[in-house]
PDB file of C-alpha atoms in Angstrom:
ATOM      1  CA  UNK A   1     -39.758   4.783  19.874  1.00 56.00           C
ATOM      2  CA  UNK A   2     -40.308   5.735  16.350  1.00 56.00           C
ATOM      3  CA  UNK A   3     -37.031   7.525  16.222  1.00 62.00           C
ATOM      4  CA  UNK A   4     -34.863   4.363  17.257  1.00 60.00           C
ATOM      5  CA  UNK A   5     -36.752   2.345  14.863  1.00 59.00           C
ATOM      6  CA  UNK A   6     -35.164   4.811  12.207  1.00 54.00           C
ATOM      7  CA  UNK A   7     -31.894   4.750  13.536  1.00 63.00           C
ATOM      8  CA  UNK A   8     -32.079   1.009  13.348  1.00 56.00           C
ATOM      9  CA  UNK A   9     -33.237   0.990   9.857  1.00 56.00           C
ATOM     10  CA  UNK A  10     -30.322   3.218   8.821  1.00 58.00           C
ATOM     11  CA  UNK A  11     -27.374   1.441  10.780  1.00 59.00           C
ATOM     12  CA  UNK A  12     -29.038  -1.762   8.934  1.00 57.00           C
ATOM     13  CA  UNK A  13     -29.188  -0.033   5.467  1.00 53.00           C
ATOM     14  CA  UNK A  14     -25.703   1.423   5.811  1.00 62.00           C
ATOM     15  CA  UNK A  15     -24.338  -1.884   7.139  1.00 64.00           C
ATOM     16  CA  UNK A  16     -25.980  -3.891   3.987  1.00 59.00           C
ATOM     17  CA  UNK A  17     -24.597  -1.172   1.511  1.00 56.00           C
ATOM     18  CA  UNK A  18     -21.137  -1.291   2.987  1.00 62.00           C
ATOM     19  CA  UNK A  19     -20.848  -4.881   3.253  1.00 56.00           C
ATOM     20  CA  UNK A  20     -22.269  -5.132  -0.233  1.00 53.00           C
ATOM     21  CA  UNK A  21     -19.741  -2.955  -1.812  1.00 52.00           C
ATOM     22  CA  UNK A  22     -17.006  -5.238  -0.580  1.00 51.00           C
ATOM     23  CA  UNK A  23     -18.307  -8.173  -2.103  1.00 51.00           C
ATOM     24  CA  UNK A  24     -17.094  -8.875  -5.521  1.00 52.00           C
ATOM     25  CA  UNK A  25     -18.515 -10.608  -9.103  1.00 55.00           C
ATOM     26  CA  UNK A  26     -17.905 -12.672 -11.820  1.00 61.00           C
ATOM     27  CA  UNK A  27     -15.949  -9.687 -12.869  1.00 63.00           C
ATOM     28  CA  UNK A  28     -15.261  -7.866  -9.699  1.00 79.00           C
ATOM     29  CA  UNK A  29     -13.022  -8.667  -7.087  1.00 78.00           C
ATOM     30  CA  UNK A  30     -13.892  -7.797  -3.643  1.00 87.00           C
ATOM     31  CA  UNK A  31     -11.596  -6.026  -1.450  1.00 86.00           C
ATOM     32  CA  UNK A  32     -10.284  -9.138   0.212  1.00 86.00           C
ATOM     33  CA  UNK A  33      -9.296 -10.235  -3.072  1.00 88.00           C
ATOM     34  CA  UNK A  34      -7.531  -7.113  -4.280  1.00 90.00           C
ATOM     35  CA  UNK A  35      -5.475  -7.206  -1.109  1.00 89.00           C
ATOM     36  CA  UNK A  36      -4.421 -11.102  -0.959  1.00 92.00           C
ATOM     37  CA  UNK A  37      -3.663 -10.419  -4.978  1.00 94.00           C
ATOM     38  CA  UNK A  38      -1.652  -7.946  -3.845  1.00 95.00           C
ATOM     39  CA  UNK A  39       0.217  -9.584  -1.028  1.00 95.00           C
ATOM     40  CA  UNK A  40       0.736 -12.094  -3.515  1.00 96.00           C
ATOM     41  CA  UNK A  41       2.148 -10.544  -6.060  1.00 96.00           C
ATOM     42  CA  UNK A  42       4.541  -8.665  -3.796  1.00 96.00           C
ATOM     43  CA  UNK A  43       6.147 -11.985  -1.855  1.00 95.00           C
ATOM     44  CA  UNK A  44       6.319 -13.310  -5.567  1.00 96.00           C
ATOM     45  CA  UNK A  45       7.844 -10.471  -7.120  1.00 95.00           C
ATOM     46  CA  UNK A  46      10.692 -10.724  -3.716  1.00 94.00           C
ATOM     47  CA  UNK A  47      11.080 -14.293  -4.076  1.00 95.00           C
ATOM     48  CA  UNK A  48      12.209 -13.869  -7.806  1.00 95.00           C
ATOM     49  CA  UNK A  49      14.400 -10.795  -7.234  1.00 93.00           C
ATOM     50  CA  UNK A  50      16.664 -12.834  -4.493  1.00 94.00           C
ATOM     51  CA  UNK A  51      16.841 -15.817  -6.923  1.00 93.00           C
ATOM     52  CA  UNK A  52      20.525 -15.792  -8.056  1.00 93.00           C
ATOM     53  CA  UNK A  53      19.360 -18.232 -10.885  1.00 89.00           C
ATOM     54  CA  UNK A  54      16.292 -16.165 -12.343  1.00 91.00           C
ATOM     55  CA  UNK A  55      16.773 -13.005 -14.165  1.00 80.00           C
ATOM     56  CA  UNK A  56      13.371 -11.341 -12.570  1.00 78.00           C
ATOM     57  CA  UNK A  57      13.943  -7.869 -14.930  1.00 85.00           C
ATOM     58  CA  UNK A  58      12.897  -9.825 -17.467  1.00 90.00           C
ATOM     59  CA  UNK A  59       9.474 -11.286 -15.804  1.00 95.00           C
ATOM     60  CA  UNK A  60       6.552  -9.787 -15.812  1.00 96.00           C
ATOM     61  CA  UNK A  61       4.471 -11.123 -12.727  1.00 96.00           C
ATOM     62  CA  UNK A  62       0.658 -10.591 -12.209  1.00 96.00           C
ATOM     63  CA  UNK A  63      -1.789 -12.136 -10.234  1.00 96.00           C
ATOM     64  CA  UNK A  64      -5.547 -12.372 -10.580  1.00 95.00           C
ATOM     65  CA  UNK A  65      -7.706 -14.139  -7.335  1.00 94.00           C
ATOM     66  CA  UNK A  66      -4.454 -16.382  -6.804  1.00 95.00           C
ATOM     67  CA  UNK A  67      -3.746 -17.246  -9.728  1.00 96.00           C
ATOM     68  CA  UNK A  68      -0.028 -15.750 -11.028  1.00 97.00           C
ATOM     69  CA  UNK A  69       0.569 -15.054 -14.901  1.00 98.00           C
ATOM     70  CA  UNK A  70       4.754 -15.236 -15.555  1.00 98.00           C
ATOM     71  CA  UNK A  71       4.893 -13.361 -19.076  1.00 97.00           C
ATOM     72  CA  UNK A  72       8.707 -12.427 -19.985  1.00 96.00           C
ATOM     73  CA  UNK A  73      11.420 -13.843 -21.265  1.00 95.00           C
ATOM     74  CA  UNK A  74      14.208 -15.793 -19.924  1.00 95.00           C
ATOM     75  CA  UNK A  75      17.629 -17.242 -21.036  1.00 93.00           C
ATOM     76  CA  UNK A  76      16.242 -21.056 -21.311  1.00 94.00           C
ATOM     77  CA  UNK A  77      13.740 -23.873 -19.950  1.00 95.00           C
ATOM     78  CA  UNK A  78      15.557 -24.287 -16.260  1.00 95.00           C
ATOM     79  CA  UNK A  79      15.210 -20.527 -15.613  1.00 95.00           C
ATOM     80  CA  UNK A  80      11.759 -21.104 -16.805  1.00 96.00           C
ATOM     81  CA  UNK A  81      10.934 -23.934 -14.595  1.00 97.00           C
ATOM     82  CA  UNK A  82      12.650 -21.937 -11.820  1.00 97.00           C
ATOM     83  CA  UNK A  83      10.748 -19.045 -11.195  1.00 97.00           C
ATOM     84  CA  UNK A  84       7.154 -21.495 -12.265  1.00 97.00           C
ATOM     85  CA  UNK A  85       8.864 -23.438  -8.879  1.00 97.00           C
ATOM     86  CA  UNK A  86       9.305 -20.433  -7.241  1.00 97.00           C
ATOM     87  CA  UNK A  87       5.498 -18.591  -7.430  1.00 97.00           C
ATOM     88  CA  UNK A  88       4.349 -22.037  -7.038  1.00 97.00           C
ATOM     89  CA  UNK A  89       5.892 -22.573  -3.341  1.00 96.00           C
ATOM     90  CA  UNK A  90       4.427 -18.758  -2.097  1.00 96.00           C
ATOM     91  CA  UNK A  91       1.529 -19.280   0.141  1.00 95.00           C
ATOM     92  CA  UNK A  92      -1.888 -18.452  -1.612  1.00 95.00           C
ATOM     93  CA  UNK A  93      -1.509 -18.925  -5.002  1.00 96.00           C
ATOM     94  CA  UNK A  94      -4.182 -21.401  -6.365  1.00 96.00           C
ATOM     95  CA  UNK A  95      -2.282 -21.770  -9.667  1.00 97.00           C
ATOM     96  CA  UNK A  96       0.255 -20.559 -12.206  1.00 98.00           C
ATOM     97  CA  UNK A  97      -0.050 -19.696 -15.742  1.00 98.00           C
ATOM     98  CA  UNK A  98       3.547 -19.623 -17.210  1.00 98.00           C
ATOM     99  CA  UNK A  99       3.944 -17.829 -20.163  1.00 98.00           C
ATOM    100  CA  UNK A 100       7.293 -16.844 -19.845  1.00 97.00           C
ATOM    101  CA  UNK A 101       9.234 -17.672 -23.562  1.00 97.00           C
ATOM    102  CA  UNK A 102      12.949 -19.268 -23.500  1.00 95.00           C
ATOM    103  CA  UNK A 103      15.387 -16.606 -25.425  1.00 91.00           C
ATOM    104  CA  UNK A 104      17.157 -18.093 -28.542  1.00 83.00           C
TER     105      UNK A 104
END
């Protein structure tokens, strides 16, 4: 009996300590936030590549628990507005921080 009780104790324990390691902070994302970021940032990254109006060489594209940061530079403010439209529309992004500049 005493042996089971053991074995319980460390399936709980180990359970706890995996489960716990997936959870993220503040300033840690978990695991399921690492992947969606991920998924994100690759359907984003498509989407602006098979644009034929946005030059996506130019655009830098991150993401950070939804959120996609557009830094770059593109050739003016409907390009711009483009690819903003474009991240916007992907499924899972919470928000997007444009930063992209319009060359002179």
């Amino acid at each position: 009996m005493k042996t089971w009780r053991n074995i319980g104790w460390a399936a709980f324990c180990s359970t706890a300590l995996f489960l716990g390691g997936c959870a993220g902070g503040p300033d840690k994302k978990s695991t399921g936030e690492v992947i969606d970021d991920t998924a994100i940032h690759t359907k984003a990254t498509a989407a602006l590549i098979n644009d034929p109006v946005v030059s996506s060489r130019s655009i830098n594209v991150d993401v950070n628990r939804g959120t996609v940061i557009l830094n770059g530079a593109v050739n003016g403010e409907i390009e711009k507005q483009k690819a903003e439209d474009i991240v916007r529309g992907i499924n899972g992004v919470r928000g997007v921080q444009n930063n992209l500049v319009v060359r002179k």
